[in-house]
Amino acid sequence: MAQSFKEALNSGKFVVTSEIGPPKGTNIENMRHHIDILKDKVDAINVTDHQSSVMRFPSIGGCLEIKEHGGEPILQMTCRDRNQLALQAELLLAYTRGIRNVLCLTGDAVPVGDHKEAKGVFELDSVQLLRAIRQMESGKDMGGNDLDGSVEFCAGAIVTPEANPIEPQLIKFEKKIEAGAEFIQTQAIYDLDNFAKFMDYARQYPVKILAGIVLLVSARMAKYMNENVPGIFVPQHLIDEMAEAPKGEALNKGIEIAGRMIAELKKYSICDGVHIMAIGREEVVPDILAAAGIDNHNK
Amino acid sequence: MKSITRQKSLEEVEHQLEGLERVYIIGCGTCATMTRTGGREEVLDMKERLQEMGKMVTGWTVIPTACDDMTEASLNENTGFIQSADCILVMSCALGVQKVGSYISKPVIPALDTLFIGVEDGPGYFHEVCDQCGHCVLGYTAGICPITACHKGLLNGPCGGTNNGKCEVDKEKDCAWTLIYQRLNEQGRLDLMRKYQPVKNSQIVLRPRVTIIS
Ligand code: SF4
Ligand code: SF4
């Protein structure tokens, strides 16, 4: 692996990240397969942290696998399941194993997941977690005690450019940057004009922004997301385009749309890169990149 | 302020009363009456249910406020009926259950589950307002408590799950941080929301929580 994610962010190139979801269980073959497909195609791979509050193999376990296979991992860390001690301990472990990137998230609510009676911790929020990382980098833990060996991370966070109302989101976005976020991966965006407006605002801050690209696999999925996923808005013309795809061609159409959006974001330098979420179809990420005209990204 | 309660299922009441045949019932004239979980009517209803289970009800009373000091006097008035019972079934919040238990050595059994401390906004609609966190931040959040009104108790603004002003866990519930934003905006005090709020101290008064007023 040529470049660290931080180097890629600072190189001025159009950065590409993607993500994998660890398995529910100990069969990690499929996850390994996805790592093999992605590791040389993208600048870094996120590993989700019990996404949607569904208990799974841990994010750090997926990150270790990526490291072992020569890839660059981004450790997703939510505040849902761990208190101060547990979060910091995991950061120490991550650092000693060469994991250098952390995405700080609040985490989904427990009752949306598959352990509906479990306790949600949320002792920290994403802003406080970012600050905790910066404090640990200074050699002190959150209790103010000296660390015998500190950490250094490229820390990031997320934003939802389509949130309604947007103002409270933007205040939090600014707090994340003040807390030391170096990169931001956005929630899925589909309306590039809207996104360009968000970027006009976001450009004033010293942070790299990677636009979230979620692969559409059917018109139904697009409608479902519009109705059920906060902060996602798929414009009608894209839903129509998906619906008009010939039978059996919807996935290819989704790949084409994702590729087209990425190409446009890159061509007009709207943002600093993209974060591709293929949600279970990780094997088509190279096809999305090819459709975007980004064939030899890491070559 | 009210202690908001819900009646336990009859199955659980019966399970707790296993081996205890003679029961004295105590209700509460304050919160549990208001929430219709342990007032006079509910006590009389419970009396019938217990009799259907084959229990012997030795007597019943509704104490004006089960959690205060008058409880002792109230119990003294009914000593005979209480003495002849195997246990006391208390239809008040857990404060009342524990108060009764502090005067009586017999088994004291709760008939209600205590859910939260809340206020009544409209008939029958109660909402939680405070979790007694030990360090009140209402001064920074336009008087809306982010600990109880936000599902995740967030201190620095909304999570990504908020949608059209509603909370990720329930489309019927308002997102606390949308409300806080709106009210601070109306007050021209949004700078308060931009201010970093540090992690809360979870050990302000160590459990068991006790304080001495001097
Ligand atoms: S911040 Fe909320 S929970 Fe804490 S004392 Fe104030 S009202 Fe109560
Ligand atoms: S949607 Fe709003 S109230 Fe619900 S958890 Fe997120 S910030 Fe809190």
Short mmCIF file of C-alpha atoms and ligand atoms in Angstrom, two decimals:
data_model
loop_
_atom_site.label_atom_id
_atom_site.label_comp_id
_atom_site.label_asym_id
_atom_site.label_seq_id
_atom_site.Cartn_x
_atom_site.Cartn_y
_atom_site.Cartn_z
CA MET A 1 0.00 0.00 0.00
CA ALA A 2 1.58 3.18 -1.22
CA GLN A 3 0.04 5.98 0.77
CA SER A 4 -1.58 6.41 4.14
CA PHE A 5 -5.09 7.81 4.14
CA LYS A 6 -3.82 11.04 5.69
CA GLU A 7 -1.23 11.38 2.94
CA ALA A 8 -3.91 10.76 0.35
CA LEU A 9 -6.11 13.45 1.93
CA ASN A 10 -3.28 15.95 1.88
CA SER A 11 -2.01 15.02 -1.58
CA GLY A 12 -4.69 17.05 -3.31
CA LYS A 13 -5.91 14.01 -5.24
CA PHE A 14 -9.58 13.06 -5.48
CA VAL A 15 -9.82 10.65 -2.55
CA VAL A 16 -11.92 7.48 -2.65
CA THR A 17 -13.00 5.50 0.39
CA SER A 18 -15.46 2.66 0.68
CA GLU A 19 -16.76 0.51 3.49
CA ILE A 20 -17.42 -3.01 4.62
CA GLY A 21 -19.77 -4.41 7.23
CA PRO A 22 -18.42 -7.22 9.41
CA PRO A 23 -20.38 -10.47 9.64
CA LYS A 24 -22.89 -11.53 12.25
CA GLY A 25 -20.87 -14.46 13.48
CA THR A 26 -17.40 -15.85 13.08
CA ASN A 27 -17.49 -16.62 9.38
CA ILE A 28 -15.28 -13.85 8.07
CA GLU A 29 -14.72 -15.29 4.58
CA ASN A 30 -17.04 -12.87 2.86
CA MET A 31 -15.55 -9.88 4.68
CA ARG A 32 -12.05 -11.02 3.65
CA HIS A 33 -13.26 -11.34 0.09
CA HIS A 34 -14.56 -7.75 0.17
CA ILE A 35 -11.28 -6.54 1.64
CA ASP A 36 -9.38 -8.24 -1.20
CA ILE A 37 -11.59 -6.56 -3.78
CA LEU A 38 -11.32 -3.10 -2.24
CA LYS A 39 -7.87 -2.76 -0.71
CA ASP A 40 -6.02 -1.77 -3.87
CA LYS A 41 -8.88 0.17 -5.41
CA VAL A 42 -9.56 2.77 -2.73
CA ASP A 43 -7.53 4.97 -0.40
CA ALA A 44 -9.11 3.58 2.75
CA ILE A 45 -11.85 1.22 3.86
CA ASN A 46 -14.28 2.04 6.68
CA VAL A 47 -15.42 -0.79 8.89
CA THR A 48 -18.88 -0.22 10.35
CA ASP A 49 -19.46 -0.47 14.11
CA HIS A 50 -22.59 -2.55 14.76
CA GLN A 51 -24.36 -0.56 12.06
CA SER A 52 -28.03 0.14 12.79
CA SER A 53 -27.36 -1.21 16.30
CA VAL A 54 -27.23 -4.77 14.99
CA MET A 55 -24.69 -6.82 16.97
CA ARG A 56 -21.84 -8.00 14.74
CA PHE A 57 -18.14 -8.81 14.59
CA PRO A 58 -16.41 -5.65 15.81
CA SER A 59 -15.14 -2.79 13.71
CA ILE A 60 -11.66 -3.14 15.16
CA GLY A 61 -11.60 -6.81 14.13
CA GLY A 62 -12.39 -5.83 10.56
CA CYS A 63 -9.71 -3.12 10.68
CA LEU A 64 -7.11 -5.66 11.85
CA GLU A 65 -8.04 -7.91 8.92
CA ILE A 66 -7.58 -5.00 6.52
CA LYS A 67 -4.16 -4.24 8.00
CA GLU A 68 -3.12 -7.88 7.70
CA HIS A 69 -4.09 -7.83 4.05
CA GLY A 70 -2.15 -4.66 3.31
CA GLY A 71 -5.08 -2.25 3.19
CA GLU A 72 -5.72 1.05 4.95
CA PRO A 73 -8.58 0.86 7.48
CA ILE A 74 -10.80 3.56 8.97
CA LEU A 75 -12.06 2.50 12.38
CA GLN A 76 -15.67 3.56 12.83
CA MET A 77 -16.31 4.25 16.49
CA THR A 78 -19.73 4.96 17.88
CA CYS A 79 -20.45 6.18 21.41
CA ARG A 80 -23.39 3.83 21.76
CA ASP A 81 -21.71 0.82 23.36
CA ARG A 82 -18.68 2.00 25.32
CA ASN A 83 -17.92 4.35 28.18
CA GLN A 84 -14.79 6.50 28.45
CA LEU A 85 -12.57 3.67 29.61
CA ALA A 86 -13.61 1.28 26.86
CA LEU A 87 -13.36 3.85 24.06
CA GLN A 88 -9.89 4.96 25.09
CA ALA A 89 -8.65 1.42 25.55
CA GLU A 90 -9.77 0.54 22.05
CA LEU A 91 -7.96 3.56 20.64
CA LEU A 92 -4.76 2.38 22.38
CA LEU A 93 -5.15 -1.07 20.87
CA ALA A 94 -5.90 0.36 17.44
CA TYR A 95 -2.83 2.54 17.51
CA THR A 96 -0.47 -0.28 18.46
CA ARG A 97 -1.78 -2.31 15.53
CA GLY A 98 -1.14 0.39 12.97
CA ILE A 99 -4.70 1.62 12.66
CA ARG A 100 -4.36 5.37 12.11
CA ASN A 101 -7.81 6.55 11.05
CA VAL A 102 -10.93 6.90 13.18
CA LEU A 103 -14.40 8.02 12.20
CA CYS A 104 -16.21 9.38 15.26
CA LEU A 105 -19.95 8.77 15.34
CA THR A 106 -22.73 9.13 17.88
CA GLY A 107 -24.18 5.76 16.89
CA ASP A 108 -27.71 4.69 16.08
CA ALA A 109 -30.27 4.33 18.84
CA VAL A 110 -30.36 0.90 20.47
CA PRO A 111 -34.08 0.19 19.85
CA VAL A 112 -33.66 0.37 16.04
CA GLY A 113 -31.36 -2.66 16.18
CA ASP A 114 -31.59 -6.32 17.11
CA HIS A 115 -30.92 -6.09 20.86
CA LYS A 116 -33.88 -3.91 21.68
CA GLU A 117 -33.59 -4.20 25.46
CA ALA A 118 -29.86 -3.41 25.65
CA LYS A 119 -28.51 -0.33 27.37
CA GLY A 120 -27.38 2.55 25.17
CA VAL A 121 -24.27 4.10 26.72
CA PHE A 122 -23.80 7.46 24.91
CA GLU A 123 -21.60 8.75 27.70
CA LEU A 124 -19.78 10.73 25.01
CA ASP A 125 -21.11 12.26 21.83
CA SER A 126 -19.18 12.49 18.56
CA VAL A 127 -17.79 15.95 19.37
CA GLN A 128 -16.57 14.80 22.76
CA LEU A 129 -15.00 11.68 21.22
CA LEU A 130 -13.06 13.82 18.75
CA ARG A 131 -11.78 15.93 21.62
CA ALA A 132 -10.86 12.83 23.60
CA ILE A 133 -8.67 11.67 20.70
CA ARG A 134 -6.92 15.02 20.53
CA GLN A 135 -6.35 14.92 24.28
CA MET A 136 -4.88 11.41 24.08
CA GLU A 137 -2.56 12.64 21.34
CA SER A 138 -1.22 15.18 23.82
CA GLY A 139 -0.19 12.30 26.06
CA LYS A 140 -3.03 12.47 28.57
CA ASP A 141 -6.11 10.32 28.93
CA MET A 142 -9.57 11.71 29.59
CA GLY A 143 -8.96 11.50 33.32
CA GLY A 144 -5.95 13.79 32.90
CA ASN A 145 -3.47 11.00 33.63
CA ASP A 146 -0.22 10.52 31.71
CA LEU A 147 -0.18 7.88 29.00
CA ASP A 148 2.88 5.68 28.66
CA GLY A 149 2.99 6.05 24.90
CA SER A 150 0.39 8.23 23.23
CA VAL A 151 -1.58 7.92 20.01
CA GLU A 152 -1.88 9.76 16.72
CA PHE A 153 -4.92 9.51 14.52
CA CYS A 154 -6.41 11.02 11.43
CA ALA A 155 -9.84 11.68 12.94
CA GLY A 156 -13.02 12.30 11.04
CA ALA A 157 -16.75 12.65 11.46
CA ILE A 158 -19.92 12.79 9.41
CA VAL A 159 -22.49 15.35 8.33
CA THR A 160 -25.93 15.10 6.75
CA PRO A 161 -26.13 17.82 4.09
CA GLU A 162 -29.81 17.06 3.35
CA ALA A 163 -30.96 17.19 6.99
CA ASN A 164 -34.14 19.08 7.69
CA PRO A 165 -33.83 21.48 9.41
CA ILE A 166 -30.20 21.92 8.36
CA GLU A 167 -29.11 24.68 10.78
CA PRO A 168 -28.72 22.51 13.91
CA GLN A 169 -26.68 20.01 11.82
CA LEU A 170 -24.38 22.77 10.62
CA ILE A 171 -23.76 24.00 14.15
CA LYS A 172 -22.72 20.48 15.09
CA PHE A 173 -20.61 20.20 11.93
CA GLU A 174 -18.72 23.33 12.97
CA LYS A 175 -18.25 21.94 16.49
CA LYS A 176 -16.78 18.76 15.02
CA ILE A 177 -14.26 20.76 13.03
CA GLU A 178 -13.37 22.84 16.09
CA ALA A 179 -12.91 19.57 17.97
CA GLY A 180 -10.31 18.51 15.43
CA ALA A 181 -12.08 16.59 12.65
CA GLU A 182 -9.72 16.40 9.66
CA PHE A 183 -12.12 14.75 7.27
CA ILE A 184 -15.87 14.46 6.89
CA GLN A 185 -17.73 11.66 5.14
CA THR A 186 -21.24 12.79 4.32
CA GLN A 187 -24.53 10.93 4.46
CA ALA A 188 -25.62 9.79 1.00
CA ILE A 189 -26.16 12.63 -1.44
CA TYR A 190 -28.01 12.42 -4.77
CA ASP A 191 -28.87 16.01 -5.64
CA LEU A 192 -25.57 17.48 -6.81
CA ASP A 193 -26.90 21.03 -7.00
CA ASN A 194 -27.96 20.89 -3.36
CA PHE A 195 -24.65 19.34 -2.46
CA ALA A 196 -22.72 22.03 -4.33
CA LYS A 197 -24.58 24.62 -2.25
CA PHE A 198 -23.58 22.80 0.92
CA MET A 199 -19.98 22.76 -0.31
CA ASP A 200 -20.07 26.52 -0.94
CA TYR A 201 -20.69 26.83 2.79
CA ALA A 202 -18.35 24.02 3.90
CA ARG A 203 -15.37 25.22 1.87
CA GLN A 204 -14.64 27.92 4.43
CA TYR A 205 -13.55 25.27 6.94
CA PRO A 206 -10.17 23.52 7.02
CA VAL A 207 -11.54 20.01 6.53
CA LYS A 208 -11.58 17.50 3.66
CA ILE A 209 -15.05 16.50 2.54
CA LEU A 210 -15.86 13.16 0.97
CA ALA A 211 -19.34 12.95 -0.54
CA GLY A 212 -21.35 9.88 0.48
CA ILE A 213 -22.36 7.76 -2.50
CA VAL A 214 -24.86 5.00 -1.76
CA LEU A 215 -25.37 2.58 -4.63
CA LEU A 216 -28.99 2.41 -5.78
CA VAL A 217 -30.08 -1.13 -6.62
CA SER A 218 -33.74 -0.52 -7.44
CA ALA A 219 -36.38 2.21 -7.67
CA ARG A 220 -38.00 0.61 -4.63
CA MET A 221 -34.87 1.05 -2.56
CA ALA A 222 -34.72 4.72 -3.56
CA LYS A 223 -38.32 5.30 -2.50
CA TYR A 224 -37.78 3.36 0.70
CA MET A 225 -34.80 5.51 1.63
CA ASN A 226 -36.71 8.70 0.90
CA GLU A 227 -39.42 7.60 3.28
CA ASN A 228 -37.40 5.95 5.99
CA VAL A 229 -33.79 7.05 6.12
CA PRO A 230 -33.24 10.42 7.78
CA GLY A 231 -31.34 12.91 5.65
CA ILE A 232 -31.50 10.96 2.38
CA PHE A 233 -33.29 12.49 -0.57
CA VAL A 234 -33.27 10.75 -3.96
CA PRO A 235 -34.70 13.13 -6.62
CA GLN A 236 -37.60 11.85 -8.70
CA HIS A 237 -35.61 11.84 -11.97
CA LEU A 238 -33.18 9.29 -10.50
CA ILE A 239 -36.06 7.14 -9.23
CA ASP A 240 -37.55 7.25 -12.74
CA GLU A 241 -34.22 6.37 -14.28
CA MET A 242 -33.95 3.33 -12.00
CA ALA A 243 -37.56 2.33 -12.73
CA GLU A 244 -37.03 2.54 -16.48
CA ALA A 245 -34.01 0.22 -16.45
CA PRO A 246 -34.77 -3.02 -18.33
CA LYS A 247 -35.45 -6.08 -16.21
CA GLY A 248 -32.28 -7.41 -14.65
CA GLU A 249 -30.43 -4.20 -15.43
CA ALA A 250 -31.29 -2.18 -12.32
CA LEU A 251 -27.98 -2.89 -10.60
CA ASN A 252 -26.06 -1.82 -13.70
CA LYS A 253 -28.15 1.33 -13.85
CA GLY A 254 -27.31 2.03 -10.20
CA ILE A 255 -23.61 1.55 -10.95
CA GLU A 256 -23.93 3.92 -13.90
CA ILE A 257 -25.66 6.59 -11.80
CA ALA A 258 -23.11 6.31 -8.98
CA GLY A 259 -20.25 6.47 -11.51
CA ARG A 260 -21.80 9.48 -13.21
CA MET A 261 -22.17 11.37 -9.92
CA ILE A 262 -18.60 10.61 -8.88
CA ALA A 263 -17.26 11.70 -12.27
CA GLU A 264 -19.13 14.98 -12.00
CA LEU A 265 -18.00 15.66 -8.43
CA LYS A 266 -14.44 15.05 -9.55
CA LYS A 267 -14.63 16.96 -12.83
CA TYR A 268 -15.92 20.14 -11.22
CA SER A 269 -13.84 19.67 -8.05
CA ILE A 270 -17.00 20.03 -5.99
CA CYS A 271 -15.48 18.20 -3.02
CA ASP A 272 -12.29 16.42 -2.01
CA GLY A 273 -13.40 12.89 -2.75
CA VAL A 274 -16.12 10.31 -2.28
CA HIS A 275 -17.09 7.64 0.21
CA ILE A 276 -18.79 4.77 -1.60
CA MET A 277 -21.29 2.67 0.34
CA ALA A 278 -22.36 -0.35 -1.68
CA ILE A 279 -24.21 -1.95 1.28
CA GLY A 280 -23.72 -5.67 0.65
CA ARG A 281 -22.60 -5.26 -3.02
CA GLU A 282 -19.00 -4.42 -2.26
CA GLU A 283 -17.89 -6.52 -5.26
CA VAL A 284 -19.25 -3.87 -7.66
CA VAL A 285 -17.25 -0.97 -6.19
CA PRO A 286 -14.54 -1.43 -8.87
CA ASP A 287 -17.29 -1.24 -11.51
CA ILE A 288 -18.54 2.03 -9.99
CA LEU A 289 -15.02 3.42 -10.12
CA ALA A 290 -14.65 2.27 -13.73
CA ALA A 291 -17.96 3.94 -14.58
CA ALA A 292 -16.61 7.10 -12.96
CA GLY A 293 -13.49 6.87 -15.08
CA ILE A 294 -11.32 6.23 -12.03
CA ASP A 295 -9.75 2.95 -13.10
CA ASN A 296 -6.30 2.96 -11.71
CA HIS A 297 -6.91 4.93 -8.59
CA ASN A 298 -3.99 3.69 -6.53
CA LYS A 299 -1.59 3.06 -9.37
CA MET B 1 -43.82 16.70 39.70
CA LYS B 2 -45.22 13.21 39.62
CA SER B 3 -43.84 9.76 39.95
CA ILE B 4 -45.20 8.02 36.88
CA THR B 5 -46.15 4.39 37.36
CA ARG B 6 -47.70 1.49 35.46
CA GLN B 7 -49.43 -1.54 36.95
CA LYS B 8 -47.53 -4.78 36.82
CA SER B 9 -49.25 -7.66 35.05
CA LEU B 10 -51.48 -9.77 37.28
CA GLU B 11 -49.22 -12.72 36.47
CA GLU B 12 -46.26 -10.92 38.00
CA VAL B 13 -48.30 -9.82 41.01
CA GLU B 14 -49.40 -13.41 41.52
CA HIS B 15 -45.83 -14.65 41.09
CA GLN B 16 -44.58 -12.23 43.77
CA LEU B 17 -47.35 -13.36 46.11
CA GLU B 18 -46.45 -17.04 45.88
CA GLY B 19 -46.79 -18.60 49.32
CA LEU B 20 -48.30 -15.38 50.76
CA GLU B 21 -52.03 -15.99 51.20
CA ARG B 22 -53.23 -13.07 53.35
CA VAL B 23 -52.68 -9.69 51.75
CA TYR B 24 -53.15 -6.14 52.99
CA ILE B 25 -53.34 -3.54 50.18
CA ILE B 26 -52.02 0.03 50.34
CA GLY B 27 -52.74 2.64 47.67
CA CYS B 28 -51.51 6.22 47.34
CA GLY B 29 -53.67 9.33 47.13
CA THR B 30 -51.17 11.42 45.19
CA CYS B 31 -49.22 10.37 42.08
CA ALA B 32 -50.66 6.86 41.76
CA THR B 33 -54.18 8.28 42.03
CA MET B 34 -53.44 10.80 39.33
CA THR B 35 -51.98 8.17 37.00
CA ARG B 36 -54.89 5.85 37.89
CA THR B 37 -52.58 3.05 38.92
CA GLY B 38 -53.00 3.01 42.71
CA GLY B 39 -55.93 5.18 43.78
CA ARG B 40 -59.05 4.03 45.60
CA GLU B 41 -60.67 2.58 42.49
CA GLU B 42 -57.59 0.59 41.48
CA VAL B 43 -57.12 -0.67 45.04
CA LEU B 44 -60.70 -1.97 45.12
CA ASP B 45 -60.21 -3.56 41.73
CA MET B 46 -57.01 -5.23 42.89
CA LYS B 47 -58.86 -6.51 45.96
CA GLU B 48 -61.27 -8.34 43.66
CA ARG B 49 -58.51 -9.67 41.44
CA LEU B 50 -56.65 -11.02 44.46
CA GLN B 51 -59.81 -12.68 45.72
CA GLU B 52 -60.23 -14.30 42.31
CA MET B 53 -56.70 -15.65 42.71
CA GLY B 54 -57.87 -17.22 45.96
CA LYS B 55 -56.06 -14.75 48.22
CA MET B 56 -57.54 -13.45 51.45
CA VAL B 57 -57.53 -9.63 51.59
CA THR B 58 -57.27 -8.63 55.27
CA GLY B 59 -57.91 -4.95 54.57
CA TRP B 60 -56.90 -1.97 52.49
CA THR B 61 -56.20 1.74 52.76
CA VAL B 62 -55.20 4.64 50.55
CA ILE B 63 -52.51 6.72 52.26
CA PRO B 64 -52.74 10.42 51.27
CA THR B 65 -49.08 10.54 50.18
CA ALA B 66 -47.36 7.19 50.58
CA CYS B 67 -43.82 8.57 50.39
CA ASP B 68 -44.07 11.07 53.26
CA ASP B 69 -43.90 10.82 57.05
CA MET B 70 -47.66 10.59 57.55
CA THR B 71 -47.38 7.04 56.28
CA GLU B 72 -46.31 5.82 59.70
CA ALA B 73 -49.44 7.25 61.37
CA SER B 74 -51.60 5.78 58.69
CA LEU B 75 -50.07 2.34 59.19
CA ASN B 76 -50.54 2.60 62.96
CA GLU B 77 -54.26 3.18 62.50
CA ASN B 78 -54.56 -0.12 60.67
CA THR B 79 -52.18 -2.23 62.74
CA GLY B 80 -54.63 -5.04 63.36
CA PHE B 81 -55.42 -5.70 59.73
CA ILE B 82 -51.78 -5.38 58.79
CA GLN B 83 -50.68 -7.73 61.56
CA SER B 84 -53.03 -10.43 60.40
CA ALA B 85 -51.69 -10.29 56.82
CA ASP B 86 -48.73 -12.27 55.45
CA CYS B 87 -47.62 -9.31 53.34
CA ILE B 88 -48.43 -5.79 52.16
CA LEU B 89 -49.13 -5.18 48.48
CA VAL B 90 -48.28 -1.53 47.77
CA MET B 91 -49.94 0.25 44.86
CA SER B 92 -47.75 3.36 44.87
CA CYS B 93 -44.48 4.27 43.23
CA ALA B 94 -41.30 2.70 44.56
CA LEU B 95 -40.80 5.63 46.95
CA GLY B 96 -43.98 4.65 48.74
CA VAL B 97 -43.11 0.96 48.64
CA GLN B 98 -39.79 1.67 50.35
CA LYS B 99 -41.34 4.08 52.84
CA VAL B 100 -43.90 1.46 53.88
CA GLY B 101 -41.13 -1.13 54.03
CA SER B 102 -39.14 1.03 56.43
CA TYR B 103 -41.92 0.75 59.08
CA ILE B 104 -42.99 -2.84 58.59
CA SER B 105 -40.97 -6.00 58.88
CA LYS B 106 -43.43 -8.09 56.84
CA PRO B 107 -42.78 -8.60 53.11
CA VAL B 108 -43.71 -5.49 51.14
CA ILE B 109 -44.58 -6.24 47.51
CA PRO B 110 -44.83 -3.63 44.69
CA ALA B 111 -47.89 -3.83 42.47
CA LEU B 112 -46.62 -1.04 40.19
CA ASP B 113 -43.53 -0.34 38.12
CA THR B 114 -42.07 3.13 38.55
CA LEU B 115 -41.27 4.51 35.11
CA PHE B 116 -40.02 8.07 35.48
CA ILE B 117 -40.48 11.43 37.15
CA GLY B 118 -42.72 13.50 34.91
CA VAL B 119 -45.34 16.16 34.53
CA GLU B 120 -48.83 15.98 33.07
CA ASP B 121 -49.11 18.07 29.90
CA GLY B 122 -52.70 17.18 29.14
CA PRO B 123 -55.23 14.70 30.54
CA GLY B 124 -53.44 11.38 30.81
CA TYR B 125 -50.34 12.55 28.95
CA PHE B 126 -47.21 12.50 31.10
CA HIS B 127 -43.69 13.24 30.00
CA GLU B 128 -40.34 12.89 31.69
CA VAL B 129 -38.67 16.19 32.49
CA CYS B 130 -35.61 15.43 34.60
CA ASP B 131 -33.32 12.50 35.28
CA GLN B 132 -31.68 14.12 38.33
CA CYS B 133 -28.32 14.11 36.54
CA GLY B 134 -26.64 16.23 39.21
CA HIS B 135 -25.48 19.07 36.97
CA CYS B 136 -28.30 20.95 35.31
CA VAL B 137 -27.61 22.30 31.81
CA LEU B 138 -31.05 23.84 31.20
CA GLY B 139 -29.42 27.28 31.23
CA TYR B 140 -27.59 26.41 28.02
CA THR B 141 -30.41 24.56 26.29
CA ALA B 142 -33.28 27.04 26.43
CA GLY B 143 -34.89 25.17 29.31
CA ILE B 144 -35.30 21.91 27.40
CA CYS B 145 -33.53 19.01 29.08
CA PRO B 146 -31.21 17.23 26.62
CA ILE B 147 -30.77 14.32 28.99
CA THR B 148 -34.42 13.32 29.06
CA ALA B 149 -35.85 14.91 25.90
CA CYS B 150 -33.09 13.55 23.62
CA HIS B 151 -33.16 9.76 23.28
CA LYS B 152 -29.35 9.60 23.44
CA GLY B 153 -28.87 12.37 26.02
CA LEU B 154 -26.60 14.29 23.64
CA LEU B 155 -25.05 17.55 24.82
CA ASN B 156 -23.53 19.10 21.70
CA GLY B 157 -26.33 19.09 19.14
CA PRO B 158 -28.44 16.64 17.17
CA CYS B 159 -27.42 13.21 15.93
CA GLY B 160 -27.73 12.28 12.26
CA GLY B 161 -30.97 10.43 12.91
CA THR B 162 -33.15 13.47 13.30
CA ASN B 163 -35.70 13.81 10.51
CA ASN B 164 -38.07 16.71 9.89
CA GLY B 165 -37.76 17.68 13.52
CA LYS B 166 -38.62 14.19 14.77
CA CYS B 167 -36.50 11.68 16.67
CA GLU B 168 -34.85 8.65 15.12
CA VAL B 169 -36.53 6.29 17.58
CA ASP B 170 -40.10 7.45 17.04
CA LYS B 171 -41.61 9.59 14.28
CA GLU B 172 -44.22 10.81 16.78
CA LYS B 173 -41.62 12.27 19.13
CA ASP B 174 -39.96 15.63 18.67
CA CYS B 175 -36.20 15.77 18.29
CA ALA B 176 -35.00 17.58 21.42
CA TRP B 177 -32.21 19.30 19.53
CA THR B 178 -34.55 20.71 16.93
CA LEU B 179 -36.63 22.17 19.77
CA ILE B 180 -33.56 23.50 21.55
CA TYR B 181 -32.30 25.04 18.32
CA GLN B 182 -35.65 26.71 17.61
CA ARG B 183 -36.04 28.13 21.08
CA LEU B 184 -32.45 29.39 21.32
CA ASN B 185 -32.90 30.93 17.88
CA GLU B 186 -36.05 32.74 19.05
CA GLN B 187 -34.15 34.00 22.07
CA GLY B 188 -31.24 35.13 19.91
CA ARG B 189 -28.96 32.89 21.94
CA LEU B 190 -27.64 30.37 19.39
CA ASP B 191 -24.11 31.09 20.61
CA LEU B 192 -25.01 28.81 23.54
CA MET B 193 -25.51 25.90 21.15
CA ARG B 194 -22.18 26.59 19.47
CA LYS B 195 -20.40 26.35 22.80
CA TYR B 196 -18.71 23.03 23.51
CA GLN B 197 -20.33 21.07 26.31
CA PRO B 198 -17.88 18.75 28.10
CA VAL B 199 -18.59 15.16 29.05
CA LYS B 200 -20.92 14.91 32.04
CA ASN B 201 -19.60 13.81 35.40
CA SER B 202 -21.40 10.53 36.11
CA GLN B 203 -20.22 10.43 39.73
CA ILE B 204 -21.34 13.75 41.19
CA VAL B 205 -23.06 12.09 44.12
CA LEU B 206 -21.81 8.54 44.46
CA ARG B 207 -24.40 5.81 44.73
CA PRO B 208 -25.93 5.17 47.15
CA ARG B 209 -26.86 8.83 46.77
CA VAL B 210 -27.18 10.65 50.06
CA THR B 211 -26.92 14.31 50.90
CA ILE B 212 -27.01 16.11 54.22
CA ILE B 213 -28.52 19.59 54.33
CA SER B 214 -26.81 21.61 57.05
S1 SF4 C 1 -29.97 18.65 32.82
FE1 SF4 C 1 -31.93 17.56 32.71
S2 SF4 C 1 -31.59 15.73 33.96
FE2 SF4 C 1 -29.98 17.15 34.50
S3 SF4 C 1 -30.78 18.23 36.28
FE3 SF4 C 1 -31.27 19.49 34.45
S4 SF4 C 1 -33.34 18.85 33.88
FE4 SF4 C 1 -32.54 17.28 35.26
S1 SF4 C 2 -33.09 12.49 16.79
FE1 SF4 C 2 -32.84 14.24 18.17
S2 SF4 C 2 -33.80 13.58 20.11
FE2 SF4 C 2 -33.52 11.75 18.87
S3 SF4 C 2 -31.55 10.94 19.55
FE3 SF4 C 2 -31.10 12.24 17.77
S4 SF4 C 2 -30.66 14.26 18.62
FE4 SF4 C 2 -31.63 13.06 20.25
#
